[in-house]
Amino acid sequence: MQMSEPLSQKNTLFTAMNRFIGAVNNMDQTVMVPSLLRDVPLDQEKEQQKLTNDPGIYLRDAEADMYSYYSQLKSIRNNVEWGVMRAEEQRRKKDTTAPEPVRTESESDMDLEQLLQYHLKGLHGVLSKLTSQANNLTNRYKQEIGIAGWGQ
């Protein structure tokens, strides 16, 4: 369900957010039994890298299965849709003694436009990668349950 976008709007942050939310919603509608994703590795390529590159990487990625990634993508979607402030409010309720960070003069003197551009570019890149990974997870789930190619 891809809508055509004018070229000027193709790379906007709002469009990237909508693509990500749409991909995660599609993933959520496709994955009818999320527990089937447990113990299924994210990528076969990553499995090969684990064996060849870093001998201790398996310890860091012990929880890296498709189910944990599915849950993470849904959580990120909720933060994008409803805002990070809701999550921050819940954390503050748990820990009311956390002090506010102190800001210095040098931080307020930064060029805010450059800082905004830097963060927007980074956020756009992250959203694009997450969208791709949500689509990959959906396709992998279809392969796992044997319906790859349906609905296309």
Coordinates of N, CA and C in Angstrom, one line a residue:
M1 N 0.8 -1.2 0.0 CA 0.0 0.0 0.0 C 0.9 1.2 0.0
Q2 N 1.6 1.5 -1.1 CA 2.5 2.6 -1.2 C 1.9 3.7 -2.0
M3 N 1.8 4.9 -1.3 CA 1.3 6.1 -2.0 C 2.4 6.8 -2.7
S4 N 2.1 7.4 -3.8 CA 3.1 8.2 -4.5 C 3.3 9.5 -3.7
E5 N 4.5 9.9 -3.6 CA 4.9 11.1 -2.9 C 5.5 12.1 -3.8
P6 N 5.2 13.4 -3.7 CA 6.0 14.4 -4.5 C 7.4 14.3 -4.1
L7 N 8.3 14.6 -5.0 CA 9.7 14.5 -4.8 C 10.2 15.4 -3.6
S8 N 9.5 16.6 -3.5 CA 9.9 17.5 -2.4 C 9.6 17.0 -1.0
Q9 N 8.6 16.1 -0.9 CA 8.2 15.6 0.4 C 8.7 14.2 0.7
K10 N 9.5 13.6 -0.3 CA 9.9 12.2 -0.1 C 10.9 12.1 1.1
N11 N 11.7 13.1 1.3 CA 12.7 12.9 2.4 C 12.4 13.7 3.6
T12 N 11.1 14.1 3.9 CA 10.8 14.8 5.1 C 10.7 13.9 6.2
L13 N 10.9 14.4 7.4 CA 10.9 13.6 8.6 C 9.5 13.0 8.9
F14 N 8.5 13.8 8.6 CA 7.1 13.4 8.7 C 6.8 12.2 7.8
T15 N 7.3 12.2 6.6 CA 7.1 11.1 5.7 C 7.9 9.9 6.2
A16 N 9.1 10.0 6.7 CA 9.8 8.9 7.2 C 9.1 8.3 8.4
M17 N 8.6 9.2 9.3 CA 7.8 8.7 10.4 C 6.6 7.9 10.0
N18 N 5.9 8.4 9.0 CA 4.7 7.7 8.5 C 5.0 6.4 7.9
R19 N 6.2 6.3 7.1 CA 6.6 5.1 6.5 C 6.9 4.0 7.6
F20 N 7.6 4.5 8.6 CA 8.0 3.6 9.7 C 6.8 3.1 10.5
I21 N 5.9 4.0 10.8 CA 4.6 3.6 11.5 C 3.8 2.6 10.7
G22 N 3.7 2.9 9.3 CA 3.0 2.0 8.4 C 3.7 0.6 8.4
A23 N 5.0 0.6 8.3 CA 5.7 -0.7 8.3 C 5.5 -1.5 9.5
V24 N 5.5 -0.9 10.7 CA 5.3 -1.6 11.9 C 3.9 -2.0 12.1
N25 N 2.9 -1.2 11.6 CA 1.5 -1.6 11.6 C 1.3 -2.8 10.7
N26 N 1.9 -2.8 9.6 CA 1.9 -4.0 8.7 C 2.5 -5.2 9.3
M27 N 3.6 -5.0 10.0 CA 4.3 -6.1 10.7 C 3.3 -6.7 11.8
D28 N 2.7 -5.7 12.5 CA 1.9 -6.1 13.6 C 0.6 -6.9 13.1
Q29 N 0.1 -6.5 12.0 CA -1.1 -7.2 11.4 C -0.7 -8.5 10.8
T30 N 0.5 -8.6 10.3 CA 1.0 -9.9 9.7 C 1.3 -10.9 10.7
V31 N 2.0 -10.5 11.8 CA 2.5 -11.4 12.8 C 1.3 -11.7 13.7
M32 N 0.6 -12.8 13.4 CA -0.5 -13.2 14.2 C -0.1 -14.0 15.5
V33 N 1.0 -14.6 15.5 CA 1.4 -15.4 16.6 C 2.9 -15.0 16.9
P34 N 3.1 -13.9 17.7 CA 4.4 -13.4 17.9 C 5.3 -14.4 18.6
S35 N 4.8 -15.3 19.4 CA 5.7 -16.3 20.1 C 6.4 -17.2 19.1
L36 N 5.9 -17.3 17.8 CA 6.7 -18.1 16.9 C 8.0 -17.5 16.5
L37 N 8.2 -16.2 16.8 CA 9.4 -15.5 16.5 C 10.5 -15.8 17.6
R38 N 10.2 -16.4 18.7 CA 11.2 -16.7 19.7 C 12.2 -17.6 19.2
D39 N 13.5 -17.4 19.5 CA 14.6 -18.2 19.1 C 14.9 -18.3 17.6
V40 N 14.2 -17.4 16.8 CA 14.5 -17.3 15.4 C 15.5 -16.1 15.3
P41 N 16.7 -16.4 14.8 CA 17.7 -15.4 14.6 C 17.3 -14.3 13.7
L42 N 17.8 -13.1 13.9 CA 17.4 -11.9 13.0 C 17.8 -12.1 11.6
D43 N 19.1 -12.5 11.3 CA 19.6 -12.7 10.0 C 20.5 -13.8 10.0
Q44 N 20.5 -14.6 8.9 CA 21.5 -15.6 8.7 C 22.9 -15.0 8.5
E45 N 22.9 -13.8 7.9 CA 24.2 -13.2 7.7 C 24.9 -12.8 9.0
K46 N 24.1 -12.4 10.0 CA 24.6 -12.0 11.3 C 25.1 -13.3 12.0
E47 N 24.4 -14.4 11.8 CA 24.9 -15.6 12.4 C 26.3 -16.0 11.9
Q48 N 26.5 -15.8 10.6 CA 27.8 -16.1 10.0 C 28.9 -15.2 10.6
Q49 N 28.5 -13.9 10.7 CA 29.5 -12.9 11.3 C 29.8 -13.2 12.7
K50 N 28.9 -13.7 13.5 CA 29.2 -14.1 14.8 C 30.2 -15.2 14.9
L51 N 30.1 -16.1 14.0 CA 31.1 -17.2 14.0 C 32.5 -16.8 13.6
T52 N 32.6 -15.8 12.7 CA 33.9 -15.4 12.1 C 34.5 -14.2 12.8
N53 N 33.8 -13.2 13.2 CA 34.4 -12.0 13.7 C 34.8 -12.0 15.1
D54 N 33.9 -11.6 16.0 CA 34.2 -11.4 17.4 C 33.8 -12.6 18.2
P55 N 34.7 -13.3 18.9 CA 34.3 -14.5 19.6 C 33.4 -14.2 20.8
G56 N 33.3 -13.0 21.3 CA 32.4 -12.7 22.5 C 31.1 -12.1 22.1
I57 N 30.9 -12.0 20.8 CA 29.7 -11.3 20.3 C 28.4 -12.0 20.7
Y58 N 28.5 -13.4 20.7 CA 27.3 -14.1 21.0 C 26.8 -13.8 22.4
L59 N 27.6 -13.4 23.4 CA 27.2 -13.0 24.7 C 26.3 -11.8 24.7
R60 N 26.7 -10.8 23.8 CA 26.0 -9.5 23.8 C 24.7 -9.7 23.0
D61 N 24.7 -10.6 22.0 CA 23.5 -10.8 21.2 C 22.7 -12.0 21.6
A62 N 22.8 -12.5 22.9 CA 22.1 -13.7 23.3 C 20.6 -13.5 23.2
E63 N 20.1 -12.2 23.4 CA 18.7 -12.0 23.4 C 18.2 -11.5 22.0
A64 N 19.1 -11.5 21.0 CA 18.8 -10.9 19.7 C 18.0 -11.9 18.9
D65 N 16.8 -12.1 19.2 CA 16.0 -13.0 18.3 C 14.9 -12.1 17.7
M66 N 14.1 -12.6 16.8 CA 13.1 -11.9 16.1 C 12.0 -11.4 17.0
Y67 N 11.7 -12.1 18.1 CA 10.7 -11.7 19.0 C 11.1 -10.5 19.8
S68 N 12.3 -10.4 20.3 CA 12.7 -9.3 21.0 C 12.8 -8.0 20.1
Y69 N 13.2 -8.3 18.8 CA 13.2 -7.2 17.9 C 11.8 -6.7 17.5
Y70 N 10.9 -7.6 17.4 CA 9.4 -7.3 17.2 C 8.9 -6.4 18.3
S71 N 9.2 -6.8 19.5 CA 8.7 -6.0 20.7 C 9.4 -4.6 20.7
Q72 N 10.7 -4.6 20.3 CA 11.4 -3.3 20.3 C 10.8 -2.4 19.3
L73 N 10.5 -2.9 18.1 CA 10.0 -2.1 17.0 C 8.6 -1.5 17.4
K74 N 7.8 -2.3 18.1 CA 6.5 -1.9 18.5 C 6.6 -0.8 19.6
S75 N 7.6 -0.9 20.5 CA 7.8 0.1 21.5 C 8.3 1.4 20.9
I76 N 9.1 1.3 19.9 CA 9.6 2.5 19.2 C 8.5 3.2 18.5
R77 N 7.6 2.4 17.8 CA 6.4 3.0 17.2 C 5.6 3.7 18.1
N78 N 5.3 3.2 19.3 CA 4.5 3.8 20.3 C 5.2 5.2 20.7
N79 N 6.5 5.2 20.9 CA 7.2 6.4 21.2 C 7.1 7.5 20.1
V80 N 7.1 7.0 18.9 CA 7.0 7.9 17.8 C 5.6 8.5 17.7
E81 N 4.6 7.6 17.9 CA 3.2 8.1 17.8 C 2.8 8.9 18.9
W82 N 3.1 8.5 20.1 CA 2.6 9.2 21.3 C 3.6 10.1 22.0
G83 N 4.8 10.1 21.5 CA 5.9 11.0 22.1 C 6.7 10.3 23.2
V84 N 7.9 10.8 23.3 CA 8.8 10.3 24.3 C 8.4 10.8 25.7
M85 N 7.7 11.9 25.7 CA 7.4 12.5 27.0 C 6.6 11.6 27.9
R86 N 5.7 10.8 27.3 CA 4.9 9.8 28.1 C 5.8 8.8 28.8
A87 N 6.8 8.3 28.1 CA 7.7 7.4 28.7 C 8.5 8.0 29.7
E88 N 8.9 9.3 29.5 CA 9.7 10.0 30.5 C 8.9 10.3 31.7
E89 N 7.6 10.6 31.6 CA 6.7 10.8 32.7 C 6.6 9.6 33.6
Q90 N 6.5 8.4 32.9 CA 6.4 7.2 33.6 C 7.7 6.9 34.4
R91 N 8.8 7.2 33.8 CA 10.1 7.0 34.4 C 10.2 7.9 35.6
R92 N 9.8 9.1 35.5 CA 9.9 10.1 36.6 C 9.0 9.7 37.8
K93 N 7.9 9.1 37.5 CA 7.0 8.6 38.6 C 7.7 7.6 39.4
K94 N 8.5 6.7 38.7 CA 9.2 5.6 39.4 C 10.4 6.2 40.2
D95 N 11.0 7.2 39.6 CA 12.2 7.7 40.2 C 12.1 9.2 40.3
T96 N 11.5 9.7 41.4 CA 11.3 11.2 41.5 C 12.5 11.9 42.0
T97 N 13.5 11.2 42.4 CA 14.7 11.9 43.0 C 15.8 12.2 42.0
A98 N 15.5 11.9 40.7 CA 16.5 12.2 39.7 C 16.7 13.7 39.5
P99 N 17.9 14.2 39.6 CA 18.1 15.7 39.4 C 18.1 16.1 37.9
E100 N 17.7 17.3 37.7 CA 17.7 17.8 36.3 C 19.2 18.1 35.9
P101 N 19.5 17.9 34.6 CA 20.9 18.2 34.2 C 21.1 19.7 34.2
V102 N 22.3 20.1 34.6 CA 22.7 21.5 34.6 C 23.2 21.9 33.2
R103 N 22.7 23.0 32.7 CA 23.2 23.4 31.4 C 24.2 24.6 31.5
T104 N 25.2 24.5 30.7 CA 26.2 25.6 30.8 C 26.0 26.6 29.7
E105 N 26.8 27.7 29.8 CA 26.7 28.8 28.8 C 27.1 28.3 27.4
S106 N 28.1 27.4 27.3 CA 28.6 27.0 26.0 C 27.5 26.2 25.3
E107 N 26.7 25.4 26.0 CA 25.6 24.7 25.4 C 24.6 25.6 24.8
S108 N 24.3 26.7 25.4 CA 23.2 27.6 24.9 C 23.8 28.5 23.8
D109 N 25.1 28.6 23.6 CA 25.7 29.4 22.6 C 25.8 28.6 21.3
M110 N 25.5 27.3 21.2 CA 25.6 26.5 20.0 C 24.6 27.1 18.9
D111 N 25.0 26.9 17.7 CA 24.1 27.2 16.6 C 22.9 26.3 16.6
L112 N 21.8 26.7 17.0 CA 20.6 25.8 17.1 C 20.2 25.2 15.8
E113 N 20.3 26.0 14.7 CA 19.9 25.5 13.4 C 20.8 24.3 13.0
Q114 N 22.1 24.4 13.2 CA 23.0 23.3 12.9 C 22.7 22.1 13.7
L115 N 22.5 22.4 15.0 CA 22.2 21.3 15.9 C 20.9 20.6 15.5
L116 N 19.9 21.3 15.1 CA 18.6 20.7 14.7 C 18.8 19.9 13.4
Q117 N 19.6 20.4 12.4 CA 19.8 19.7 11.2 C 20.6 18.4 11.5
Y118 N 21.5 18.5 12.4 CA 22.3 17.3 12.7 C 21.3 16.2 13.3
H119 N 20.5 16.6 14.2 CA 19.6 15.6 14.8 C 18.5 15.1 13.9
L120 N 18.0 16.0 13.0 CA 17.0 15.6 12.0 C 17.6 14.6 11.0
K121 N 18.8 14.9 10.6 CA 19.4 13.9 9.7 C 19.6 12.6 10.3
G122 N 20.1 12.6 11.6 CA 20.2 11.3 12.3 C 18.9 10.6 12.5
L123 N 17.9 11.3 12.9 CA 16.6 10.7 13.1 C 16.0 10.1 11.8
H124 N 16.2 10.9 10.7 CA 15.7 10.4 9.4 C 16.4 9.1 9.1
G125 N 17.7 9.0 9.3 CA 18.4 7.8 9.0 C 18.0 6.6 9.8
V126 N 17.8 6.9 11.1 CA 17.4 5.8 12.0 C 16.0 5.3 11.6
L127 N 15.1 6.2 11.3 CA 13.7 5.8 10.9 C 13.7 5.0 9.7
S128 N 14.6 5.4 8.7 CA 14.7 4.6 7.5 C 15.2 3.2 7.7
K129 N 16.2 3.1 8.6 CA 16.7 1.7 8.9 C 15.7 0.9 9.7
L130 N 15.0 1.5 10.6 CA 13.9 0.8 11.3 C 12.8 0.4 10.4
T131 N 12.4 1.2 9.5 CA 11.4 0.8 8.5 C 11.8 -0.4 7.7
S132 N 13.0 -0.3 7.2 CA 13.6 -1.5 6.5 C 13.6 -2.7 7.3
Q133 N 14.0 -2.6 8.6 CA 14.1 -3.8 9.4 C 12.7 -4.3 9.8
A134 N 11.7 -3.4 9.9 CA 10.3 -3.9 10.2 C 9.8 -4.7 9.0
N135 N 10.1 -4.2 7.8 CA 9.7 -4.9 6.6 C 10.4 -6.2 6.4
N136 N 11.7 -6.3 6.8 CA 12.4 -7.5 6.7 C 11.8 -8.5 7.7
L137 N 11.5 -8.1 8.9 CA 10.9 -9.0 9.9 C 9.6 -9.5 9.4
T138 N 8.8 -8.7 8.8 CA 7.5 -9.1 8.3 C 7.7 -10.2 7.2
N139 N 8.6 -10.0 6.3 CA 8.9 -11.0 5.3 C 9.5 -12.3 5.9
R140 N 10.4 -12.2 6.9 CA 10.9 -13.4 7.5 C 9.9 -14.2 8.2
Y141 N 8.9 -13.5 8.8 CA 7.8 -14.2 9.5 C 7.0 -14.9 8.5
K142 N 6.7 -14.3 7.3 CA 6.0 -15.0 6.3 C 6.7 -16.2 5.8
Q143 N 8.0 -16.1 5.7 CA 8.8 -17.3 5.3 C 8.7 -18.4 6.3
E144 N 8.8 -18.0 7.6 CA 8.8 -19.0 8.7 C 7.5 -19.8 8.7
I145 N 6.4 -19.1 8.4 CA 5.1 -19.8 8.5 C 4.7 -20.3 7.2
G146 N 5.5 -20.1 6.1 CA 5.2 -20.6 4.8 C 4.2 -19.9 3.9
I147 N 4.1 -18.6 4.2 CA 3.2 -17.8 3.3 C 3.9 -16.7 2.5
A148 N 5.2 -16.9 2.3 CA 6.0 -15.9 1.6 C 5.4 -15.7 0.2
G149 N 5.2 -14.4 -0.2 CA 4.7 -14.1 -1.5 C 3.2 -13.8 -1.5
W150 N 2.5 -14.1 -0.4 CA 1.1 -13.9 -0.3 C 0.8 -12.4 -0.1
G151 N -0.2 -11.9 -0.7 CA -0.6 -10.5 -0.5 C 0.3 -9.5 -1.1
Q152 N 1.0 -9.9 -2.2 CA 1.9 -8.9 -2.9 C 1.4 -8.7 -4.3

